[in-house]
Tab-separated table of C-alpha atoms in Angstrom:
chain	number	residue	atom	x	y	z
C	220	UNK	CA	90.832	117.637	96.408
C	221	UNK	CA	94.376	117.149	96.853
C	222	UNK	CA	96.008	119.158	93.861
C	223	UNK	CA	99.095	117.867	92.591
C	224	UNK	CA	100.893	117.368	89.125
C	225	UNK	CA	99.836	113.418	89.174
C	226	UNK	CA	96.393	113.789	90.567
C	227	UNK	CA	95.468	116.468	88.463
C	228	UNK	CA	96.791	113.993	85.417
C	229	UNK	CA	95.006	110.818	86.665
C	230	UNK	CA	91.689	113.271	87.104
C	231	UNK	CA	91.921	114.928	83.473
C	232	UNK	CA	92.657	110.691	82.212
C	233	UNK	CA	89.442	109.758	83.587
C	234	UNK	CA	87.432	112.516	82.963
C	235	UNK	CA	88.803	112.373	79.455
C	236	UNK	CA	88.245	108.167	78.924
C	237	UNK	CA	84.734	108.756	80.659
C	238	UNK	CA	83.696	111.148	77.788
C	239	UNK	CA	85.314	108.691	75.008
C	240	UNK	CA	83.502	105.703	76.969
C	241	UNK	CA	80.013	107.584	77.076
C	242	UNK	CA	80.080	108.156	73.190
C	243	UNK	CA	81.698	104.561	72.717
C	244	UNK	CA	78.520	102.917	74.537
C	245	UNK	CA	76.101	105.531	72.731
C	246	UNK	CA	77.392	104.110	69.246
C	247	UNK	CA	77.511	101.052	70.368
C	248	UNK	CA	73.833	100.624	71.701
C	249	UNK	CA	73.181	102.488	68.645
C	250	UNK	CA	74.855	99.583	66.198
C	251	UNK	CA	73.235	96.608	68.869
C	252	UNK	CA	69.757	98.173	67.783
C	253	UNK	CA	70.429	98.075	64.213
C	254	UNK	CA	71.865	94.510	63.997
C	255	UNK	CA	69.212	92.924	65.742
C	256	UNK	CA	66.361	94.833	64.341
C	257	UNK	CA	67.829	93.171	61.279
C	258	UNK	CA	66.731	94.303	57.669
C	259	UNK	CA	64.535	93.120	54.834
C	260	UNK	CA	67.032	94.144	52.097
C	261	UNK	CA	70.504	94.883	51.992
C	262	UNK	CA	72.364	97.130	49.742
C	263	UNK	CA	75.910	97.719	49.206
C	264	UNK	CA	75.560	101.355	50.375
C	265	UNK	CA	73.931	100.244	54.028
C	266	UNK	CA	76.757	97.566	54.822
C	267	UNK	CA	79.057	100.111	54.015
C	268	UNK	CA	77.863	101.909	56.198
C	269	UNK	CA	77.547	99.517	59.192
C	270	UNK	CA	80.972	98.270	58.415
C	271	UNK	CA	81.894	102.418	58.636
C	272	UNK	CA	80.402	102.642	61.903
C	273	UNK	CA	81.582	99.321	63.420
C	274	UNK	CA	84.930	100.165	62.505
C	275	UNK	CA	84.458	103.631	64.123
C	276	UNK	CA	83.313	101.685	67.452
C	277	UNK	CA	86.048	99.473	67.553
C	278	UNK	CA	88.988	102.188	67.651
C	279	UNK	CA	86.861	104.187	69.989
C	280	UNK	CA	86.671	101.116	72.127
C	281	UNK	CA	89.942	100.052	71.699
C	282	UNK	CA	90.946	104.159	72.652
C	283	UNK	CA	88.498	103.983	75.909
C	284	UNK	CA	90.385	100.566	77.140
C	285	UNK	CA	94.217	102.080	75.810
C	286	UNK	CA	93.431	104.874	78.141
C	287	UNK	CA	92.045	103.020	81.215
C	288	UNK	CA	94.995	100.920	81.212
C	289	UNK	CA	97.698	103.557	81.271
C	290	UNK	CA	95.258	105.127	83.902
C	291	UNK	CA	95.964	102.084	85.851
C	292	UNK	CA	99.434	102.505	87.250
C	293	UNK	CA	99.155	106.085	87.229
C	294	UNK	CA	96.252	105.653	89.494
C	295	UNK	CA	98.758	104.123	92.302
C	296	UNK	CA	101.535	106.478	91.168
C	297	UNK	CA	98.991	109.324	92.559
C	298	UNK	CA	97.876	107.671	95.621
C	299	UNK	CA	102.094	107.355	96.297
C	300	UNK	CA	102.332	110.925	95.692
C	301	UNK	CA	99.482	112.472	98.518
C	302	UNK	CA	101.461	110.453	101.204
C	303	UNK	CA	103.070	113.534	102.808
C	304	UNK	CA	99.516	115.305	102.265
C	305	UNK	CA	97.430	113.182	104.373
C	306	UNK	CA	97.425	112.833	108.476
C	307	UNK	CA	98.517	109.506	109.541
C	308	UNK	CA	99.386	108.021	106.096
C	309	UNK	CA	102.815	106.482	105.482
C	310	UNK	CA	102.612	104.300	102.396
C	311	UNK	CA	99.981	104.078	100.135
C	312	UNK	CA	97.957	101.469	102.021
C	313	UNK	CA	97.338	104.899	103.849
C	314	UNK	CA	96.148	106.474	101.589
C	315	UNK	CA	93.926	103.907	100.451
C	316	UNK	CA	91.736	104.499	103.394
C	317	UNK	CA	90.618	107.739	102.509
C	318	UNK	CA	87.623	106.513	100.979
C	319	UNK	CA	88.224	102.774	101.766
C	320	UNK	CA	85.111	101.456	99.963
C	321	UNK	CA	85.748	103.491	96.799
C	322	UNK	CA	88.765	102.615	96.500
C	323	UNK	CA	89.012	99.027	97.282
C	324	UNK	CA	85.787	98.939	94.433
C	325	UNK	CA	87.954	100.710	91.984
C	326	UNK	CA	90.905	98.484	92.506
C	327	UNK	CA	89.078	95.171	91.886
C	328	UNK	CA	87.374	96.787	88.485
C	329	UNK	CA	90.572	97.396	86.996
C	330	UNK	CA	91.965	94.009	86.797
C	331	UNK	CA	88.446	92.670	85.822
C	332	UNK	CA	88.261	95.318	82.639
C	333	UNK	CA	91.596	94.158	81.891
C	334	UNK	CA	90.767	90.937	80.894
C	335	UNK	CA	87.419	91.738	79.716
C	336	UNK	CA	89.158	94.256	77.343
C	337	UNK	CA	91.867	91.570	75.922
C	338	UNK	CA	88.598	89.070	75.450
C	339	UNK	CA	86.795	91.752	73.256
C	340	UNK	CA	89.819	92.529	71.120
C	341	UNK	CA	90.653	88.992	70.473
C	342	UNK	CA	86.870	88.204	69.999
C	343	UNK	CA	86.643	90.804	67.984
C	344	UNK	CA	89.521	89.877	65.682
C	345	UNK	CA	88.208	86.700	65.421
C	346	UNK	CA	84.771	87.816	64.465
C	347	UNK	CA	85.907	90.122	61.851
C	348	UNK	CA	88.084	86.708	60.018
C	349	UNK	CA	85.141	84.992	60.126
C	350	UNK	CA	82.888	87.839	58.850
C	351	UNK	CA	82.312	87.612	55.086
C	352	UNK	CA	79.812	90.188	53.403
C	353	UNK	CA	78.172	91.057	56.234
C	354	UNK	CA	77.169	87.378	57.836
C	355	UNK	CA	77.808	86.060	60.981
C	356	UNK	CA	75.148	87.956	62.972
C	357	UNK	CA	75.832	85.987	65.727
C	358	UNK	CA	79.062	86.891	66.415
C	359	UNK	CA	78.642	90.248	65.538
C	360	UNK	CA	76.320	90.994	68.474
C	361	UNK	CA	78.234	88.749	70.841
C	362	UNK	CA	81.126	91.183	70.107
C	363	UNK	CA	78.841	94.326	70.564
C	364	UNK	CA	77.317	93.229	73.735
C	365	UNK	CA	80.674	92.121	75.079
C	366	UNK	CA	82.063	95.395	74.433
C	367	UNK	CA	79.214	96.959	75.945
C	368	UNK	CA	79.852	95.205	79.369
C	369	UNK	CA	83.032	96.825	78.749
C	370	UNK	CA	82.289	100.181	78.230
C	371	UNK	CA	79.623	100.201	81.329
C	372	UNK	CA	82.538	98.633	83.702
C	373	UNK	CA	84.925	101.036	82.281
C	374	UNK	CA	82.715	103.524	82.562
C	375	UNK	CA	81.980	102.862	86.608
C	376	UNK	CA	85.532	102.404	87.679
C	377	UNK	CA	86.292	106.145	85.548
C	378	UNK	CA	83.628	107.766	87.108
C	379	UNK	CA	84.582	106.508	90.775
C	380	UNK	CA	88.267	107.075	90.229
C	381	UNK	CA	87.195	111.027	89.095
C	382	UNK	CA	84.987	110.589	92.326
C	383	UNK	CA	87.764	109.826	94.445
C	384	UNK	CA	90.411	112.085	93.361
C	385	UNK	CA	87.437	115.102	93.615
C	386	UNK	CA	86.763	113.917	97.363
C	387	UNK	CA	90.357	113.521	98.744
C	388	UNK	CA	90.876	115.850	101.760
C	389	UNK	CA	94.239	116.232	103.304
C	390	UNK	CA	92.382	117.330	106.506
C	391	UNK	CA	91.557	113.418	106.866
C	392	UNK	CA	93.175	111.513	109.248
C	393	UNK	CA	93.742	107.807	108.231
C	394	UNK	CA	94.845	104.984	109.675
C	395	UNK	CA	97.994	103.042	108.559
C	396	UNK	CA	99.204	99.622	108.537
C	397	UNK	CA	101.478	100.113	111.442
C	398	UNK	CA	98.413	101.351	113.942
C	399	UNK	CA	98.817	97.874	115.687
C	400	UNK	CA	102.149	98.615	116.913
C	401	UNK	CA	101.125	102.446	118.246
C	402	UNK	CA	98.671	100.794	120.740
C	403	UNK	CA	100.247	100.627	124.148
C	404	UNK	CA	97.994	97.746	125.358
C	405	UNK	CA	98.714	95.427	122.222
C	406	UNK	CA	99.273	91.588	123.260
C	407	UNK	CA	102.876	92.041	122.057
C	408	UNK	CA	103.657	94.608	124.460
C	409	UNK	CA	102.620	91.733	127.299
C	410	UNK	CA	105.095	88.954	125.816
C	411	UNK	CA	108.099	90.473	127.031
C	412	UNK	CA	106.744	91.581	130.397
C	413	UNK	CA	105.136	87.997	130.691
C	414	UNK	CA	108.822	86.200	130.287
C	415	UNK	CA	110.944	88.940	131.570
C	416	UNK	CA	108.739	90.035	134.783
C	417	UNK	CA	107.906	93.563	135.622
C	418	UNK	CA	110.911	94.954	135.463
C	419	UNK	CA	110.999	95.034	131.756
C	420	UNK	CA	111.839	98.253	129.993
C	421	UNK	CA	111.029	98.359	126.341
């Protein structure tokens, strides 16, 4: 691991959000089961209850997503700062191939979560105007289950991202986006000797 004031922040963010996310989808799977099991009676103690524990859900959701947004431009803010640390890396499209699959994974979840975060809020807004002593079932588990999906994509591109940062090695060489122009054979190297003859000096 490459240990540095903003990689050592982006670690303890995910590693944080993944513990939040993990009880988030516990309580969550938790509420799916009891809203679908459905009940024969209902009292005013038990929705109470359920309206307790949904409400507890939602600001642990809405915590988990808070947190993996601000952990997305800190995530590039880190890759920016192990430039100098790793062979052959100039920008952070260097860096970026450290673990190329990993991170190219990581960088399409984020967006995705993004908007699959707003959806849930706003759905879940929505739901709770329409709610009215406890009906609209329906809704209610569309909102779960699309928070789920949430919480298990959140929960993938947290764990990779604490993944990555644990498996950076500055004793990996990389290859940057100017490699192209270091190869002595590249076709642009022939242009010049093709119009201006042998005697070309570069």
């Amino acid at each position: 691991m490459i240990v540095n004031p903003w990689t050592v922040s982006c670690l303890s963010l995910d590693a944080l959000s993944s513990g939040v996310g993990l009880a988030a989808l516990a309580l969550g799977a938790k509420q799916l089961a009891v809203i679908t099991a459905g009940r024969s009676e209902e009292s005013g103690e038990s929705t109470a209850r359920e309206e307790d524990h949904l409400y507890l859900l939602f600001w642990l959701g809405a915590v988990f997503l808070v947190m993996r947004f601000l952990a997305w431009p800190l995530f590039y803010l880190s890759l920016h700062s192990i430039v100098d640390e790793v062979i052959g890396a100039m920008c952070i499209f260097g860096t970026r191939n450290l673990l190329p699959t990993l991170t190219r994974v990581i960088e399409l979840i984020k967006p995705l979560l993004f908007y699959c975060g707003l959806v849930w809020l706003i759905l879940f807004r929505l739901e709770r105007f329409d709610c009215k002593a406890g009906q609209n079932k329906k809704g209610r588990i569309t909102s779960l289950l699309l928070l789920i999906v949430c919480l298990v994509v959140g929960l993938v591109e947290s764990t990779g991202s604490v993944i990555l940062w644990i498996m950076t090695d500055p004793e990996l060489a990389v290859s940057c986006c100017t490699t192209i122009t270091d190869i002595p054979s590249r076709f642009t190297v022939w242009v010049p000797q093709a119009l201006f003859g042998p005697g070309f000096s570069s």
